Coordinates of C-alpha atoms and ligand atoms in Angstrom, one line a residue:
M24 CA 89.2 70.1 128.2
L25 CA 92.1 72.4 129.8
P26 CA 95.0 70.6 131.3
P27 CA 94.6 70.9 135.0
A28 CA 98.6 72.2 135.0
S29 CA 101.1 73.1 132.8
D30 CA 105.0 74.4 133.4
V31 CA 103.9 77.7 131.7
V32 CA 101.2 79.1 130.9
V33 CA 100.9 82.3 128.5
V34 CA 98.0 84.2 128.5
G35 CA 97.1 86.1 124.8
A36 CA 97.9 84.5 121.6
G37 CA 99.1 87.5 119.7
N38 CA 102.5 88.1 118.8
A39 CA 104.3 88.3 122.0
A40 CA 102.3 85.7 123.9
L41 CA 103.4 83.4 120.8
C42 CA 106.7 84.3 120.7
A43 CA 106.9 83.9 124.4
A44 CA 105.4 80.3 124.0
L45 CA 107.9 79.3 121.7
A46 CA 110.8 80.6 123.8
A47 CA 109.5 79.0 126.8
A48 CA 108.9 75.7 124.5
E49 CA 112.5 76.1 124.2
Q50 CA 113.1 75.2 128.2
V51 CA 110.2 73.0 129.1
R52 CA 107.6 70.7 127.7
S53 CA 104.4 71.8 128.8
V54 CA 103.2 75.0 127.6
L55 CA 99.9 76.3 127.4
V56 CA 98.5 79.6 125.1
L57 CA 95.2 80.8 126.5
E58 CA 93.2 82.9 124.1
R59 CA 89.9 84.7 125.0
A60 CA 88.7 85.1 121.4
P61 CA 87.5 82.4 119.4
K62 CA 89.7 81.2 116.9
E63 CA 88.4 83.0 113.8
L64 CA 88.9 86.3 115.7
S65 CA 92.3 85.2 117.5
G66 CA 95.3 86.9 117.3
G67 CA 94.7 90.1 118.9
N68 CA 96.1 93.5 117.4
S69 CA 98.7 91.4 115.9
R70 CA 96.3 89.9 113.2
F71 CA 95.1 93.5 112.2
T72 CA 98.5 94.5 111.6
A73 CA 100.4 95.3 108.1
G74 CA 103.2 93.3 110.0
A75 CA 105.5 96.1 109.6
F76 CA 108.8 95.3 112.1
R77 CA 111.1 98.2 112.9
C78 CA 114.4 96.4 113.2
V79 CA 118.1 97.4 113.3
Y80 CA 120.2 96.4 110.2
D81 CA 123.6 97.9 108.8
G82 CA 122.9 97.2 105.1
V83 CA 121.9 94.5 102.8
D84 CA 123.7 91.9 103.9
D85 CA 121.7 92.0 107.1
L86 CA 118.3 92.1 105.1
K87 CA 119.7 89.4 103.3
A88 CA 120.2 87.3 106.1
L89 CA 116.8 87.6 107.4
M90 CA 115.2 87.6 103.9
P91 CA 117.2 84.8 102.0
D92 CA 114.4 84.9 99.2
L93 CA 115.7 88.5 98.2
T94 CA 117.0 88.2 94.7
E95 CA 119.9 90.3 92.8
S96 CA 117.3 92.1 90.6
E97 CA 115.4 93.1 93.7
I98 CA 118.5 94.2 95.6
I99 CA 120.0 96.3 92.3
S100 CA 116.8 98.0 91.9
S101 CA 116.2 99.2 96.0
D102 CA 117.9 101.6 97.9
F103 CA 117.5 99.9 101.3
G104 CA 119.9 102.3 103.3
T105 CA 120.6 101.7 106.9
Y106 CA 118.6 101.5 110.0
T107 CA 121.4 101.5 112.8
H108 CA 121.2 101.3 116.3
D109 CA 121.9 105.0 116.9
N110 CA 119.1 105.5 114.5
F111 CA 116.6 103.5 116.3
F112 CA 117.9 105.1 119.8
D113 CA 117.4 108.3 118.1
D114 CA 114.0 107.7 117.4
M115 CA 112.7 106.2 120.5
G116 CA 114.6 109.2 122.6
R117 CA 113.1 112.1 120.3
L118 CA 109.6 110.9 119.7
T119 CA 108.9 109.7 123.3
E120 CA 110.7 113.1 124.7
Y121 CA 113.4 111.2 126.4
R122 CA 111.1 109.3 128.7
T123 CA 111.5 105.9 127.2
D124 CA 112.5 103.3 130.1
P125 CA 116.6 103.0 129.2
D126 CA 116.9 99.4 130.4
L127 CA 114.0 98.3 127.9
C128 CA 114.9 100.5 125.0
E129 CA 118.4 99.3 125.0
L130 CA 116.7 95.7 125.1
L131 CA 114.4 96.6 122.3
V132 CA 116.9 98.0 119.9
T133 CA 119.9 95.7 120.5
R134 CA 118.0 92.5 120.4
S135 CA 115.8 93.4 117.7
R136 CA 118.1 92.1 114.9
E137 CA 118.9 89.0 116.6
T138 CA 115.1 88.3 117.4
M139 CA 114.1 88.9 114.0
L140 CA 116.5 86.3 113.0
W141 CA 115.3 83.9 115.9
M142 CA 111.8 84.3 114.4
R143 CA 113.2 83.4 110.8
R144 CA 114.8 80.4 112.3
K145 CA 111.3 79.1 113.7
G146 CA 110.1 79.7 110.3
V147 CA 108.7 83.1 110.1
R148 CA 109.1 84.5 106.8
F149 CA 109.8 88.1 106.0
V150 CA 110.0 90.4 102.8
P151 CA 110.8 94.2 102.3
I152 CA 107.7 96.8 102.8
W153 CA 107.9 98.0 98.8
G154 CA 104.3 98.8 98.6
R155 CA 103.9 101.3 101.8
Q156 CA 107.9 102.2 102.7
A157 CA 109.7 103.1 99.4
Y158 CA 108.7 105.2 96.4
K159 CA 110.4 104.6 93.0
V160 CA 113.1 107.8 92.1
E161 CA 114.8 107.4 88.9
G162 CA 113.9 103.7 88.6
K163 CA 115.1 102.7 92.3
F164 CA 112.8 102.2 95.2
K165 CA 114.3 104.4 98.1
F166 CA 113.1 103.2 101.7
W167 CA 112.6 105.8 104.2
G168 CA 111.7 106.2 107.6
G169 CA 113.2 103.2 109.3
L170 CA 111.0 100.6 108.4
T171 CA 112.0 98.2 105.8
V172 CA 110.6 94.8 106.6
E173 CA 107.3 93.3 107.1
A174 CA 106.2 89.5 107.8
W175 CA 105.0 87.7 105.0
G176 CA 101.2 87.7 104.8
G177 CA 101.2 90.9 106.9
G178 CA 99.5 90.5 110.5
P179 CA 97.2 87.5 109.4
G180 CA 99.9 86.0 107.8
L181 CA 102.0 86.4 110.9
V182 CA 99.8 85.2 113.3
E183 CA 98.8 82.2 111.4
R184 CA 102.4 81.4 110.9
L185 CA 103.4 81.6 114.7
T186 CA 100.5 79.6 115.6
E187 CA 101.2 77.0 113.3
I188 CA 104.9 76.9 114.5
A189 CA 103.4 76.7 118.1
L190 CA 101.4 73.6 117.5
N191 CA 104.6 72.0 115.9
N192 CA 106.2 72.6 118.8
N193 CA 103.7 71.0 121.0
I194 CA 102.4 74.0 122.7
A195 CA 99.0 73.4 123.3
V196 CA 96.5 76.5 122.3
A197 CA 93.0 76.9 123.8
Y198 CA 90.5 79.4 122.2
E199 CA 87.5 81.1 124.1
A200 CA 89.6 80.8 127.4
R201 CA 89.6 84.1 129.4
A202 CA 92.1 84.2 132.2
L203 CA 90.2 85.9 135.0
S204 CA 92.5 86.2 137.6
L205 CA 96.1 85.2 139.0
I206 CA 96.5 82.6 141.9
A207 CA 99.5 83.5 144.1
D208 CA 100.5 83.4 147.7
D209 CA 103.8 84.8 149.5
D210 CA 106.0 82.5 147.2
G211 CA 104.5 83.9 143.9
V212 CA 102.0 82.8 141.2
K213 CA 101.0 79.7 141.0
G214 CA 98.4 79.5 138.4
L215 CA 95.2 81.2 137.0
V216 CA 91.4 81.1 137.5
V217 CA 90.3 80.9 133.6
R218 CA 86.8 81.1 132.1
Y219 CA 86.7 78.1 129.3
R220 CA 83.7 77.7 127.3
G221 CA 81.3 79.2 129.7
R222 CA 83.0 77.2 133.0
T223 CA 85.3 78.5 135.3
V224 CA 88.1 76.4 136.2
E225 CA 92.0 76.7 137.9
I226 CA 95.1 75.9 136.1
A227 CA 98.2 75.2 138.1
A228 CA 101.3 76.6 136.5
K229 CA 104.8 77.3 137.8
C230 CA 105.0 80.4 135.4
V231 CA 102.6 82.8 134.0
V232 CA 103.2 85.0 131.0
L233 CA 100.8 87.8 130.4
A234 CA 100.2 88.8 127.2
A235 CA 96.6 90.1 127.0
G236 CA 97.5 93.6 124.8
G237 CA 96.6 96.9 126.4
F238 CA 93.1 98.5 127.8
Q239 CA 92.0 100.3 124.8
A240 CA 89.1 98.4 123.9
N241 CA 87.6 98.9 127.4
T242 CA 85.7 102.1 127.2
E243 CA 85.7 102.6 131.2
M244 CA 89.6 102.2 131.6
R245 CA 90.0 104.3 128.3
T246 CA 88.0 107.2 129.6
R247 CA 89.4 106.8 133.1
Y248 CA 92.8 107.1 132.2
L249 CA 93.0 108.7 128.9
G250 CA 90.6 111.3 130.0
P251 CA 87.5 112.9 128.7
G252 CA 86.3 112.3 125.0
W253 CA 88.4 108.8 124.4
E254 CA 85.2 106.8 124.9
L255 CA 84.5 108.7 121.7
A256 CA 87.2 107.0 119.9
K257 CA 87.0 104.1 117.7
I258 CA 89.2 100.8 118.3
R259 CA 91.4 100.0 115.4
G260 CA 91.9 96.6 116.0
T261 CA 90.6 93.7 118.6
Q262 CA 87.4 94.0 120.8
F263 CA 89.2 91.7 123.4
N264 CA 92.1 93.8 124.8
T265 CA 90.3 95.3 128.1
G266 CA 93.2 95.5 130.3
D267 CA 92.4 91.8 131.8
G268 CA 96.4 90.9 132.1
I269 CA 97.0 94.6 133.4
K270 CA 94.2 94.3 136.1
M271 CA 94.8 90.8 137.4
A272 CA 98.5 91.9 138.0
L273 CA 97.8 95.1 139.6
D274 CA 95.4 93.0 141.8
I275 CA 98.0 91.2 143.0
G276 CA 100.2 94.0 143.9
A277 CA 102.2 94.5 140.3
M278 CA 103.3 98.2 139.7
P279 CA 101.7 100.2 137.3
T280 CA 104.0 102.5 135.2
G281 CA 104.4 104.4 132.0
N282 CA 102.4 106.7 130.0
W283 CA 98.9 105.9 131.5
S284 CA 97.1 109.0 130.0
G285 CA 99.1 108.2 126.6
C286 CA 98.3 105.8 123.9
H287 CA 98.8 105.4 119.9
A288 CA 95.7 106.9 118.0
V289 CA 95.7 107.4 114.0
G290 CA 93.4 109.2 111.7
W291 CA 90.8 106.5 111.0
D292 CA 87.5 106.2 108.7
R293 CA 84.9 108.5 110.3
N294 CA 82.6 105.9 109.6
A295 CA 84.4 102.9 110.5
P296 CA 82.8 100.6 113.0
E297 CA 83.3 100.4 116.8
F298 CA 85.9 98.0 116.6
G299 CA 88.3 96.8 113.9
D300 CA 87.1 94.6 111.3
L301 CA 89.3 91.7 110.0
T302 CA 87.8 91.9 106.7
V303 CA 89.3 95.3 106.3
G304 CA 92.4 95.1 108.5
D305 CA 94.3 98.2 108.8
G306 CA 92.5 99.6 105.4
F307 CA 90.5 102.5 107.6
Q308 CA 93.7 104.3 108.3
K309 CA 94.3 107.4 106.3
H310 CA 98.0 107.8 106.3
S311 CA 98.8 110.1 103.2
Y312 CA 97.9 113.3 105.2
P313 CA 101.7 114.6 104.6
W314 CA 101.0 115.1 101.1
G315 CA 97.8 117.2 101.5
I316 CA 96.1 119.2 104.5
M317 CA 93.8 118.4 107.0
L318 CA 90.5 120.5 107.7
N319 CA 88.5 120.6 110.9
A320 CA 84.7 121.7 111.4
N321 CA 85.4 125.2 111.3
G322 CA 87.1 125.1 107.9
D323 CA 90.8 125.2 109.6
R324 CA 94.0 123.6 109.5
F325 CA 94.8 122.3 113.1
V326 CA 98.3 120.2 112.8
D327 CA 101.7 120.4 110.8
E328 CA 100.6 117.6 108.3
G329 CA 104.2 117.4 107.1
A330 CA 106.2 117.7 110.4
D331 CA 107.8 114.6 109.6
F332 CA 107.6 111.3 108.0
R333 CA 104.5 109.9 108.5
N334 CA 105.9 107.1 110.6
Y335 CA 106.9 109.7 113.2
T336 CA 103.6 111.4 113.2
Y337 CA 100.7 109.4 112.3
A338 CA 100.3 107.9 116.4
K339 CA 100.0 111.3 117.7
Y340 CA 97.6 112.7 115.3
G341 CA 94.9 110.5 116.1
R342 CA 94.8 112.3 119.8
V343 CA 94.8 115.6 118.0
I344 CA 91.7 114.9 115.7
L345 CA 90.0 113.3 118.6
M346 CA 90.3 117.2 120.3
Q347 CA 88.7 118.7 117.2
P348 CA 85.2 120.1 117.4
G349 CA 83.3 116.9 116.5
Q350 CA 86.0 114.5 116.6
F351 CA 86.7 114.5 113.0
A352 CA 88.6 115.9 110.1
W353 CA 88.8 115.9 106.2
Q354 CA 91.8 115.3 104.4
I355 CA 92.1 117.0 101.2
F356 CA 94.3 116.0 98.1
D357 CA 94.4 117.3 94.5
H358 CA 95.1 115.2 91.2
K359 CA 98.7 115.7 91.4
I360 CA 98.9 113.6 94.5
V361 CA 95.8 111.3 94.2
P362 CA 97.9 108.6 92.3
M363 CA 100.5 108.7 95.1
L364 CA 97.8 107.8 98.0
R365 CA 98.5 104.7 99.8
D366 CA 96.6 101.5 99.1
E367 CA 93.8 101.9 102.3
Y368 CA 92.3 105.2 100.2
R369 CA 91.2 102.7 97.8
I370 CA 89.0 100.3 99.9
K371 CA 85.4 99.9 99.1
R372 CA 84.2 101.1 102.7
V373 CA 85.6 104.7 102.5
T374 CA 84.3 108.3 103.4
K375 CA 85.4 110.3 100.5
V376 CA 84.1 113.0 98.1
R377 CA 85.1 114.2 94.9
A378 CA 84.4 117.3 93.3
D379 CA 85.8 119.4 90.0
T380 CA 86.3 123.0 91.7
L381 CA 87.4 123.5 95.2
E382 CA 84.1 125.5 95.5
E383 CA 82.1 122.5 95.0
L384 CA 84.6 120.5 96.9
V385 CA 83.9 122.4 100.3
Q386 CA 80.2 122.4 99.9
K387 CA 80.6 118.5 99.6
L388 CA 82.6 118.5 103.4
E389 CA 80.1 117.2 105.7
D390 CA 79.9 119.0 108.8
V391 CA 82.4 121.6 107.9
D392 CA 82.0 125.8 107.4
P393 CA 82.3 125.6 103.5
Q394 CA 83.2 129.3 103.4
R395 CA 86.1 128.9 106.0
A396 CA 87.2 125.7 104.2
L397 CA 87.5 127.4 101.0
A398 CA 89.3 130.7 102.2
T399 CA 91.8 128.3 104.0
I400 CA 92.4 126.1 101.2
K401 CA 93.2 129.3 99.0
A402 CA 95.5 130.9 101.6
Y403 CA 97.5 127.8 102.3
N404 CA 98.0 127.6 98.5
T405 CA 99.2 131.2 98.3
A406 CA 101.8 130.1 101.1
V407 CA 103.3 127.1 99.3
N408 CA 107.1 127.5 98.7
T409 CA 106.9 126.2 95.0
A410 CA 110.5 126.9 94.5
V411 CA 111.4 123.5 96.4
K412 CA 110.7 120.4 94.6
F413 CA 108.7 118.2 96.1
D414 CA 110.1 114.8 97.2
P415 CA 108.3 112.0 99.1
N416 CA 111.4 110.1 100.1
I417 CA 113.2 112.7 102.0
K418 CA 112.2 115.7 104.3
D419 CA 112.4 117.9 101.3
G420 CA 111.5 121.2 103.2
R421 CA 109.0 122.1 100.9
G422 CA 107.1 124.3 103.3
T423 CA 104.7 127.3 103.7
T424 CA 105.2 130.8 104.7
G425 CA 103.2 133.3 107.1
L426 CA 100.5 130.7 108.0
A427 CA 99.6 130.5 111.5
I428 CA 100.0 126.7 111.2
P429 CA 103.0 126.1 109.1
K430 CA 103.2 123.1 106.9
S431 CA 107.0 122.0 106.8
N432 CA 107.4 119.6 104.3
W433 CA 105.8 117.8 101.1
A434 CA 103.5 121.3 100.6
N435 CA 101.6 120.8 97.6
T436 CA 99.4 123.2 96.1
I437 CA 96.0 122.2 95.9
D438 CA 94.9 123.5 92.8
M439 CA 94.7 120.6 90.1
P440 CA 91.2 118.9 89.7
P441 CA 89.2 116.8 90.4
F442 CA 90.0 117.1 94.2
E443 CA 89.3 114.5 96.6
A444 CA 88.7 114.5 100.5
Y445 CA 88.4 111.7 103.0
A446 CA 86.9 111.7 106.6
V447 CA 88.9 110.6 109.5
T448 CA 88.4 110.4 113.2
C449 CA 90.3 109.2 115.8
G450 CA 91.3 105.3 116.1
I451 CA 92.9 103.9 119.0
T452 CA 95.1 101.3 118.6
F453 CA 96.8 100.8 122.0
T454 CA 97.3 102.3 125.5
F455 CA 100.9 102.7 126.4
G456 CA 100.5 102.6 130.3
G457 CA 101.0 99.2 131.9
L458 CA 103.1 96.9 134.2
K459 CA 106.8 97.6 135.4
I460 CA 109.0 94.5 134.2
D461 CA 112.8 94.1 134.7
T462 CA 115.2 93.3 131.8
E463 CA 114.5 89.7 132.3
A464 CA 110.4 90.8 131.7
R465 CA 109.7 89.5 135.4
V466 CA 106.6 91.7 136.9
I467 CA 107.8 94.2 139.2
D468 CA 105.6 94.8 142.6
T469 CA 104.7 98.4 144.2
D470 CA 107.8 97.5 146.6
G471 CA 110.1 97.5 143.4
R472 CA 110.6 93.4 144.1
V473 CA 110.3 90.4 141.6
I474 CA 106.8 89.0 141.5
P475 CA 108.0 85.3 141.0
G476 CA 106.6 83.4 138.7
L477 CA 104.8 86.3 136.4
Q478 CA 106.5 87.7 133.3
A479 CA 104.8 90.1 130.9
A480 CA 105.4 91.2 127.3
G481 CA 103.6 93.2 124.7
E482 CA 101.4 96.1 124.9
L483 CA 100.9 95.5 128.4
V484 CA 104.1 96.3 129.5
G485 CA 104.6 100.2 130.6
G486 CA 107.5 102.5 130.1
L487 CA 108.4 101.9 126.6
F488 CA 106.4 104.6 124.6
Y489 CA 105.5 107.9 125.7
F490 CA 103.6 110.8 123.6
N491 CA 104.3 109.0 120.4
Y492 CA 105.8 105.9 118.9
P493 CA 107.9 105.0 115.5
G494 CA 106.1 103.1 113.4
G495 CA 106.6 99.1 113.8
T496 CA 107.8 98.9 117.2
G497 CA 104.8 97.3 118.5
L498 CA 105.5 94.1 116.9
M499 CA 109.2 94.5 117.3
A500 CA 108.6 95.0 121.0
G501 CA 106.2 92.4 121.2
A502 CA 108.9 89.7 119.9
V503 CA 111.8 91.0 121.7
F504 CA 110.1 91.0 125.1
G505 CA 108.0 88.2 124.3
K506 CA 110.7 86.1 123.6
I507 CA 112.6 87.3 126.7
A508 CA 109.6 86.7 128.7
G509 CA 109.2 83.1 127.8
T510 CA 113.0 82.4 128.1
S511 CA 112.8 83.5 131.6
A512 CA 109.3 81.9 132.3
G513 CA 110.6 78.8 131.1
R514 CA 114.1 78.8 132.9
R515 CA 112.2 79.3 136.1
A516 CA 109.7 76.6 135.5
A517 CA 112.4 73.9 134.5
Q518 CA 114.5 74.8 137.9
S519 CA 111.1 74.5 139.6
P520 CA 110.2 71.2 141.3
Ligands
LIG630 C1 95.2 98.3 112.6 C2 96.2 98.2 113.3 C3 97.4 98.2 112.5 C4 99.2 97.8 113.3 N1 99.9 97.8 112.3 C5 100.8 97.6 113.2 C6 102.2 97.3 112.3 O1 102.3 97.1 111.1 N2 103.4 97.2 112.8 C7 103.7 97.2 114.3 O2 104.7 96.9 114.8 N3 102.7 97.3 115.0 C8 101.2 97.4 114.6 N4 100.0 97.7 115.2 C9 100.2 97.5 117.0 C10 100.7 96.2 117.0 O3 99.2 95.3 116.6 C11 100.7 95.8 118.7 O4 101.6 96.8 119.0 C12 101.3 94.5 118.6 O5 100.7 93.8 117.9 C13 100.6 94.0 120.2 O6 101.0 92.9 120.3 P1 100.4 92.0 121.6 O7 101.0 90.5 121.4 O8 101.0 92.5 122.7 O9 98.8 92.3 121.9 P2 97.8 91.6 120.9 O10 98.3 91.1 119.7 O11 96.7 92.3 120.9 O12 97.2 90.0 121.5 C14 96.7 90.0 122.6 C15 96.0 88.9 122.9 O13 95.3 88.9 124.4 C16 94.2 88.2 124.4 N5 93.6 88.4 125.5 C17 92.9 89.4 126.1 N6 92.7 89.3 127.3 C18 92.8 88.0 127.3 C19 92.4 87.0 128.7 N7 91.9 87.5 129.8 N8 92.7 86.2 128.6 C20 93.5 85.2 127.4 N9 93.3 86.2 126.3 C21 93.2 87.7 126.2 C22 93.7 89.1 122.9 O14 92.6 88.0 122.6 C23 94.8 89.0 121.9 O15 94.7 87.8 121.0 C24 98.7 97.6 114.3 C25 97.6 97.9 115.5 C26 96.5 97.8 114.9 C27 95.1 97.5 115.5

C-alpha cells in the first residue's frame, strides 16, 4: 500500500530523484519515492550509464578526497591533470553556443565537486575511468577531455547503491507507481494522483520533486518537438521517460524553457532494439569514430569525425547520422586502429563486417554505393597529412588537406588489412527542453512566479543544454540539482504545518 501522505514525494528513482530524496531526508522524516518502472527495470537512464561524472578538480589531492582508495602506485602511473572551474565553464559555454542558463550553469560547475563529496559521504564510491578516458603513453595513463571519475559499478552500481542508501535512511521507494498528475490550488502543490499497480490513488504531500526524465521515449512528443524524422530514432535508455513529469507540471502552469527542439543523440548500433536493453547497457554506442571515418548510403563522408575529442562531439553526431539517407552510417577502421577501439566494439550484438581488401569491404557495406565508397576512402587516404604524428591523448592536428569535408585530428590512413566497419544509426539519449527552475530548483510558472511546493531536477529541467553537451554532465547535473531540489523541498516541508 502507498501511504496516504508524505512530507516530500519524489517522482522517479534515477540519479536525480534519489539524490533529491537523500537531501530531503536530511530535513524531514517522511520521504516517498515513486518509480513508474518495476523494480528490475527501475533507475531510469541512470542505470544505463557508464556512471561517468564530469566534476571540477584542481589536482590529484581533490581526486584523493573523492576516491580515498586510490593507491600511490595508481597515482604514480596516471597523469590526471586538472579540470578547473574555468575549464567546465568554457566547455559548457562553447558547446551550448553560450546559451546555457548562466545561473544554472554556475550552480552546476561550482557545486560539482562538493556534491560528489556529499555523495561520497552518503556512501557512493567513485573510481577513475581508466578504461575509457585515458590512453597509456610512455608507461603513464593520461586522462583527456575533462572526464575522469565514474561511479563504482557504473550506472547499475550507482542506482543500486543510491537505492540502498535511501532505504537505510528510511526513505520509502514504491515501484510500479506512476505519477499521473499534480494536485494543486492557488497556494501551490498539495499532492499527486498516482497509478499504483492498477489502482488510482491520491497522495498528499507538502512538497513534490519531479525527477521523471525527459520525453525521449515518447514518439509523439519527440516528433512534435524535435521535428520530422525523430520518430525513427532508437531510444538508448529507458522506455519509461515519456515526458510525464514535464506534462503534469505544464498542466498546472509551469513554464517551458530551453532547447525544446534539441537533444543528446549518438551513433548507436543500426540493429539495436527500439529501447535500451539493460543486459547491454551503453554497449550499442560506437564512440571510436574520431580514429576512423564515417560513410553514408551514398558512399560519402558527411562530418568532420575528428573535430574534437569524442566527449565534445558524440552527443550531436547522432542527429547528423539521423539526417543521412536511410538514417545510418558505417564507421570504417583499419588494422592499425582496431586494437584501440573502445570496449563497446567487442560486444556480441554488433553490426560489423570485416574484409582483407578495401574492394571487398565496400561490397560488404549494406545499403551503400560501393564504387563511391571506395573512391571516398582512397581520396581520404591521399589527403591525410602523415607528417604529423598520431596521438590519441591530444588534439594532434593530424588532419586532411583538400577534402570538401575535412578531418581535423587523428586522421589515420585506412590501408592496413584486415579492415573493419560498423553500422550505426541515431540513438537518442535525452531531450534538452524542459521546465524552468530557479536556483533553489523551484519550478517557475508562465508568469515568472515560483509554484509553491514544486521542485524539479534532472533531465526534465530545461535551460542547461543547447545543441550539444559535454560527456558526463547528465549525472553531474542530476546530482547537483537533485540535491538542491531535495534540500529546498525538505526545508519547505519542514516549515509547513
Ligand atoms: C546509454 C546511456 C549512457 C549514458 N551515459 C552517461 C554517463 O556515463 N554519464 C552521464 O553523465 N550521463 C550519461 N547518460 C545520460 C544520463 O543517463 C542522464 O542524463 C541521467 O541519468 C538522467 O538522470 P535523471 O535522474 O534525470 O533521469 P532518469 O535516470 O532517467 O530517471 C527518471 C526516472 O523517472 C521514472 N519515471 C518516469 N515517468 C514517471 C512517472 N510518471 N512516475 C514515476 N516515475 C516516473 C523513470 O522510470 C526513471 O526511473 C547516459 C544515458 C544513456 C541512455
